[in-house]
PDB file of C-alpha atoms in Angstrom:
ATOM      1  CA  MET G   1     -42.709 -19.326  84.686  1.00 56.00           C
ATOM      2  CA  ARG G   2     -40.914 -21.199  81.842  1.00 72.00           C
ATOM      3  CA  GLY G   3     -43.586 -23.534  80.331  1.00 86.00           C
ATOM      4  CA  VAL G   4     -45.701 -26.502  80.697  1.00 91.00           C
ATOM      5  CA  TYR G   5     -44.418 -29.888  79.350  1.00 93.00           C
ATOM      6  CA  THR G   6     -45.687 -33.394  78.986  1.00 94.00           C
ATOM      7  CA  ALA G   7     -43.646 -36.605  79.372  1.00 95.00           C
ATOM      8  CA  THR G   8     -44.943 -39.801  78.162  1.00 97.00           C
ATOM      9  CA  ILE G   9     -43.659 -43.318  77.736  1.00 97.00           C
ATOM     10  CA  ASP G  10     -45.307 -46.703  76.944  1.00 97.00           C
ATOM     11  CA  ILE G  11     -44.059 -49.638  78.933  1.00 96.00           C
ATOM     12  CA  ALA G  12     -44.876 -53.148  77.702  1.00 95.00           C
ATOM     13  CA  ASN G  13     -45.447 -56.174  80.162  1.00 94.00           C
ATOM     14  CA  LEU G  14     -45.416 -54.078  83.199  1.00 93.00           C
ATOM     15  CA  GLU G  15     -45.511 -56.499  86.172  1.00 92.00           C
ATOM     16  CA  ILE G  16     -42.816 -55.724  88.855  1.00 93.00           C
ATOM     17  CA  ASN G  17     -42.678 -52.784  91.226  1.00 93.00           C
ATOM     18  CA  LYS G  18     -40.410 -50.346  89.725  1.00 94.00           C
ATOM     19  CA  THR G  19     -39.970 -46.626  88.814  1.00 95.00           C
ATOM     20  CA  LEU G  20     -42.091 -45.685  85.936  1.00 96.00           C
ATOM     21  CA  ILE G  21     -40.956 -41.946  85.432  1.00 96.00           C
ATOM     22  CA  TYR G  22     -38.025 -40.326  87.174  1.00 94.00           C
ATOM     23  CA  PHE G  23     -36.605 -36.686  87.005  1.00 93.00           C
ATOM     24  CA  GLU G  24     -34.285 -34.413  88.873  1.00 91.00           C
ATOM     25  CA  THR G  25     -35.045 -30.631  89.079  1.00 91.00           C
ATOM     26  CA  PRO G  26     -32.219 -28.474  88.343  1.00 90.00           C
ATOM     27  CA  SER G  27     -30.745 -26.130  91.123  1.00 91.00           C
ATOM     28  CA  SER G  28     -32.377 -23.022  89.556  1.00 90.00           C
ATOM     29  CA  MET G  29     -35.771 -24.050  89.275  1.00 91.00           C
ATOM     30  CA  CYS G  30     -38.971 -25.876  90.799  1.00 93.00           C
ATOM     31  CA  VAL G  31     -41.514 -28.210  89.114  1.00 95.00           C
ATOM     32  CA  GLU G  32     -45.180 -28.030  89.868  1.00 96.00           C
ATOM     33  CA  ILE G  33     -46.900 -31.349  88.925  1.00 96.00           C
ATOM     34  CA  LEU G  34     -50.145 -30.650  87.138  1.00 96.00           C
ATOM     35  CA  GLY G  35     -51.061 -34.183  86.537  1.00 97.00           C
ATOM     36  CA  ALA G  36     -49.859 -37.776  86.179  1.00 97.00           C
ATOM     37  CA  TYR G  37     -51.474 -40.935  84.672  1.00 96.00           C
ATOM     38  CA  VAL G  38     -50.857 -44.626  84.296  1.00 95.00           C
ATOM     39  CA  THR G  39     -53.254 -46.303  81.809  1.00 93.00           C
ATOM     40  CA  ASN G  40     -53.740 -49.889  81.007  1.00 91.00           C
ATOM     41  CA  ARG G  41     -53.678 -50.689  77.267  1.00 90.00           C
ATOM     42  CA  SER G  42     -53.961 -54.519  77.282  1.00 92.00           C
ATOM     43  CA  LEU G  43     -55.476 -56.090  80.308  1.00 85.00           C
ATOM     44  CA  ALA G  44     -59.134 -57.043  80.096  1.00 84.00           C
ATOM     45  CA  THR G  45     -59.516 -58.676  83.467  1.00 84.00           C
ATOM     46  CA  ASN G  46     -59.387 -56.481  86.618  1.00 86.00           C
ATOM     47  CA  GLN G  47     -56.658 -56.313  89.207  1.00 90.00           C
ATOM     48  CA  GLN G  48     -55.637 -53.814  91.624  1.00 90.00           C
ATOM     49  CA  PHE G  49     -52.404 -51.615  91.466  1.00 91.00           C
ATOM     50  CA  GLU G  50     -50.911 -48.975  93.719  1.00 94.00           C
ATOM     51  CA  ILE G  51     -49.156 -45.963  92.185  1.00 95.00           C
ATOM     52  CA  ALA G  52     -47.132 -43.455  94.220  1.00 96.00           C
ATOM     53  CA  ILE G  53     -45.566 -40.059  93.329  1.00 96.00           C
ATOM     54  CA  MET G  54     -42.488 -39.584  95.612  1.00 95.00           C
ATOM     55  CA  THR G  55     -39.860 -36.941  96.032  1.00 93.00           C
ATOM     56  CA  ASN G  56     -36.783 -36.596  98.238  1.00 87.00           C
ATOM     57  CA  ILE G  57     -35.504 -39.812  96.577  1.00 87.00           C
ATOM     58  CA  ILE G  58     -31.844 -40.916  97.268  1.00 82.00           C
ATOM     59  CA  PRO G  59     -30.198 -42.199  93.966  1.00 74.00           C
ATOM     60  CA  GLN G  60     -27.770 -45.239  94.388  1.00 73.00           C
ATOM     61  CA  THR G  61     -26.061 -44.223  91.138  1.00 79.00           C
ATOM     62  CA  THR G  62     -27.620 -42.572  87.962  1.00 82.00           C
ATOM     63  CA  PRO G  63     -30.858 -44.822  87.041  1.00 87.00           C
ATOM     64  CA  THR G  64     -30.727 -46.535  83.780  1.00 91.00           C
ATOM     65  CA  GLY G  65     -33.962 -46.176  81.754  1.00 93.00           C
ATOM     66  CA  THR G  66     -35.238 -44.705  78.490  1.00 95.00           C
ATOM     67  CA  THR G  67     -34.780 -41.030  77.946  1.00 94.00           C
ATOM     68  CA  ILE G  68     -38.009 -39.223  77.450  1.00 95.00           C
ATOM     69  CA  VAL G  69     -38.050 -35.886  75.458  1.00 91.00           C
ATOM     70  CA  PRO G  70     -40.963 -33.762  77.098  1.00 92.00           C
ATOM     71  CA  VAL G  71     -43.258 -32.070  74.595  1.00 90.00           C
ATOM     72  CA  PRO G  72     -44.304 -28.463  75.280  1.00 89.00           C
ATOM     73  CA  THR G  73     -48.200 -28.243  75.759  1.00 86.00           C
ATOM     74  CA  GLU G  74     -48.368 -24.468  75.156  1.00 74.00           C
ATOM     75  CA  SER G  75     -47.884 -23.043  71.759  1.00 66.00           C
ATOM     76  CA  TYR G  76     -46.386 -19.745  73.139  1.00 61.00           C
ATOM     77  CA  SER G  77     -43.814 -21.709  75.152  1.00 56.00           C
ATOM     78  CA  GLY G  78     -40.563 -20.685  73.412  1.00 60.00           C
ATOM     79  CA  THR G  79     -38.291 -22.102  76.103  1.00 66.00           C
ATOM     80  CA  THR G  80     -36.552 -25.391  76.020  1.00 74.00           C
ATOM     81  CA  ASN G  81     -37.299 -28.030  78.739  1.00 77.00           C
ATOM     82  CA  LEU G  82     -34.675 -28.132  81.371  1.00 80.00           C
ATOM     83  CA  LEU G  83     -35.566 -31.468  83.085  1.00 86.00           C
ATOM     84  CA  ASN G  84     -33.873 -34.842  82.250  1.00 89.00           C
ATOM     85  CA  VAL G  85     -36.590 -37.351  82.370  1.00 93.00           C
ATOM     86  CA  LEU G  86     -36.249 -40.998  82.419  1.00 93.00           C
ATOM     87  CA  GLY G  87     -38.829 -43.681  82.101  1.00 95.00           C
ATOM     88  CA  ASP G  88     -39.057 -47.439  82.662  1.00 95.00           C
ATOM     89  CA  ILE G  89     -36.145 -47.614  85.028  1.00 93.00           C
ATOM     90  CA  THR G  90     -34.356 -51.082  84.327  1.00 90.00           C
ATOM     91  CA  ALA G  91     -31.368 -50.803  86.583  1.00 89.00           C
ATOM     92  CA  ASN G  92     -29.950 -48.670  89.601  1.00 89.00           C
ATOM     93  CA  GLU G  93     -33.304 -48.020  91.074  1.00 87.00           C
ATOM     94  CA  PRO G  94     -33.416 -45.144  93.388  1.00 88.00           C
ATOM     95  CA  ASP G  95     -33.794 -45.563  97.063  1.00 88.00           C
ATOM     96  CA  TYR G  96     -37.218 -44.738  98.323  1.00 89.00           C
ATOM     97  CA  SER G  97     -36.714 -45.635 101.956  1.00 87.00           C
ATOM     98  CA  SER G  98     -36.570 -42.036 103.241  1.00 87.00           C
ATOM     99  CA  ALA G  99     -38.720 -40.483 100.394  1.00 92.00           C
ATOM    100  CA  TYR G 100     -41.783 -38.249 100.886  1.00 93.00           C
ATOM    101  CA  THR G 101     -45.009 -39.355  99.310  1.00 94.00           C
ATOM    102  CA  LEU G 102     -46.637 -36.653  97.532  1.00 94.00           C
ATOM    103  CA  HIS G 103     -49.571 -38.837  96.512  1.00 95.00           C
ATOM    104  CA  LYS G 104     -50.389 -42.477  96.601  1.00 95.00           C
ATOM    105  CA  GLU G 105     -53.349 -44.214  95.337  1.00 94.00           C
ATOM    106  CA  GLY G 106     -54.781 -47.669  94.958  1.00 93.00           C
ATOM    107  CA  SER G 107     -56.832 -48.207  91.767  1.00 90.00           C
ATOM    108  CA  SER G 108     -58.495 -50.912  89.417  1.00 89.00           C
ATOM    109  CA  ALA G 109     -55.921 -51.560  86.617  1.00 87.00           C
ATOM    110  CA  ILE G 110     -58.780 -51.218  84.095  1.00 88.00           C
ATOM    111  CA  ILE G 111     -59.667 -47.700  85.156  1.00 88.00           C
ATOM    112  CA  GLY G 112     -56.120 -46.625  85.646  1.00 91.00           C
ATOM    113  CA  PHE G 113     -54.282 -44.175  87.902  1.00 94.00           C
ATOM    114  CA  ASN G 114     -55.513 -40.493  87.517  1.00 94.00           C
ATOM    115  CA  TYR G 115     -53.761 -37.708  89.494  1.00 95.00           C
ATOM    116  CA  ASP G 116     -55.440 -34.593  88.364  1.00 95.00           C
ATOM    117  CA  PRO G 117     -55.409 -32.205  91.405  1.00 95.00           C
ATOM    118  CA  ILE G 118     -57.044 -28.903  91.695  1.00 94.00           C
ATOM    119  CA  PRO G 119     -54.634 -25.988  91.704  1.00 93.00           C
ATOM    120  CA  GLU G 120     -54.565 -25.530  95.405  1.00 94.00           C
ATOM    121  CA  CYS G 121     -53.500 -29.108  95.955  1.00 93.00           C
ATOM    122  CA  ARG G 122     -50.729 -29.399  93.244  1.00 95.00           C
ATOM    123  CA  HIS G 123     -47.311 -30.393  94.511  1.00 95.00           C
ATOM    124  CA  ILE G 124     -44.247 -28.516  93.912  1.00 95.00           C
ATOM    125  CA  VAL G 125     -40.984 -30.352  93.705  1.00 95.00           C
ATOM    126  CA  GLY G 126     -38.081 -28.024  94.969  1.00 93.00           C
ATOM    127  CA  PRO G 127     -34.705 -27.213  93.387  1.00 94.00           C
ATOM    128  CA  SER G 128     -32.226 -30.154  93.085  1.00 91.00           C
ATOM    129  CA  LYS G 129     -34.839 -32.691  94.203  1.00 92.00           C
ATOM    130  CA  MET G 130     -35.422 -36.028  92.645  1.00 92.00           C
ATOM    131  CA  CYS G 131     -39.031 -37.143  92.025  1.00 94.00           C
ATOM    132  CA  GLY G 132     -40.450 -40.565  90.751  1.00 93.00           C
ATOM    133  CA  ILE G 133     -43.788 -42.156  89.781  1.00 96.00           C
ATOM    134  CA  ILE G 134     -43.655 -45.837  91.004  1.00 96.00           C
ATOM    135  CA  LEU G 135     -45.675 -49.039  90.820  1.00 95.00           C
ATOM    136  CA  THR G 136     -45.398 -49.884  94.420  1.00 93.00           C
ATOM    137  CA  ALA G 137     -46.163 -53.658  94.284  1.00 91.00           C
ATOM    138  CA  ASP G 138     -45.891 -56.482  91.873  1.00 92.00           C
ATOM    139  CA  MET G 139     -48.751 -57.188  89.589  1.00 90.00           C
ATOM    140  CA  ALA G 140     -50.425 -60.668  89.408  1.00 90.00           C
ATOM    141  CA  THR G 141     -50.642 -60.188  85.521  1.00 91.00           C
ATOM    142  CA  ALA G 142     -48.475 -58.150  83.375  1.00 92.00           C
ATOM    143  CA  PHE G 143     -50.160 -55.460  81.333  1.00 92.00           C
ATOM    144  CA  ASP G 144     -49.003 -52.885  78.768  1.00 94.00           C
ATOM    145  CA  ALA G 145     -49.104 -49.328  80.216  1.00 95.00           C
ATOM    146  CA  THR G 146     -48.811 -45.699  79.121  1.00 97.00           C
ATOM    147  CA  ILE G 147     -47.421 -43.393  81.813  1.00 97.00           C
ATOM    148  CA  GLU G 148     -47.729 -39.500  81.518  1.00 97.00           C
ATOM    149  CA  ILE G 149     -46.729 -36.687  83.710  1.00 97.00           C
ATOM    150  CA  ILE G 150     -47.625 -33.055  82.904  1.00 96.00           C
ATOM    151  CA  TYR G 151     -45.509 -30.477  84.789  1.00 94.00           C
ATOM    152  CA  ARG G 152     -44.826 -26.791  84.795  1.00 93.00           C
ATOM    153  CA  GLU G 153     -41.241 -25.443  85.188  1.00 91.00           C
ATOM    154  CA  ILE G 154     -41.008 -22.574  87.435  1.00 91.00           C
ATOM    155  CA  GLY G 155     -37.912 -20.435  87.861  1.00 83.00           C
TER     156      GLY G 155
END
């Protein structure tokens, strides 16, 4: 085991379906997804949203987004994060047509999306696989969101 990391990004005026966080595992390791969260920081009225965590994504070209520097969550983690994590994909969206859905959930935007599985239900993304957290449909009203994924590098 290499370490546990948290990757977080704030996205203002989130309204259209898009990839919120995207990463590709190196060929030498797997990633265990420990948790994923999408929180609403600005919307006072309720609306429904749907979030999915998907893998086996086909990239069109390299997605364009904001580079996220994951933070180690364990004080004894002396290793450097090996994942390249992007957030708020603005161009070159990956193709999700043949992707595998790890988890999909509709939720109230006021409550937010909370993927917090028990250990036996955590998903592992294999070597050289791409994974994304996506907003699956457009929102009626834009809102400011914080998106976070917590993962363990294995290998």
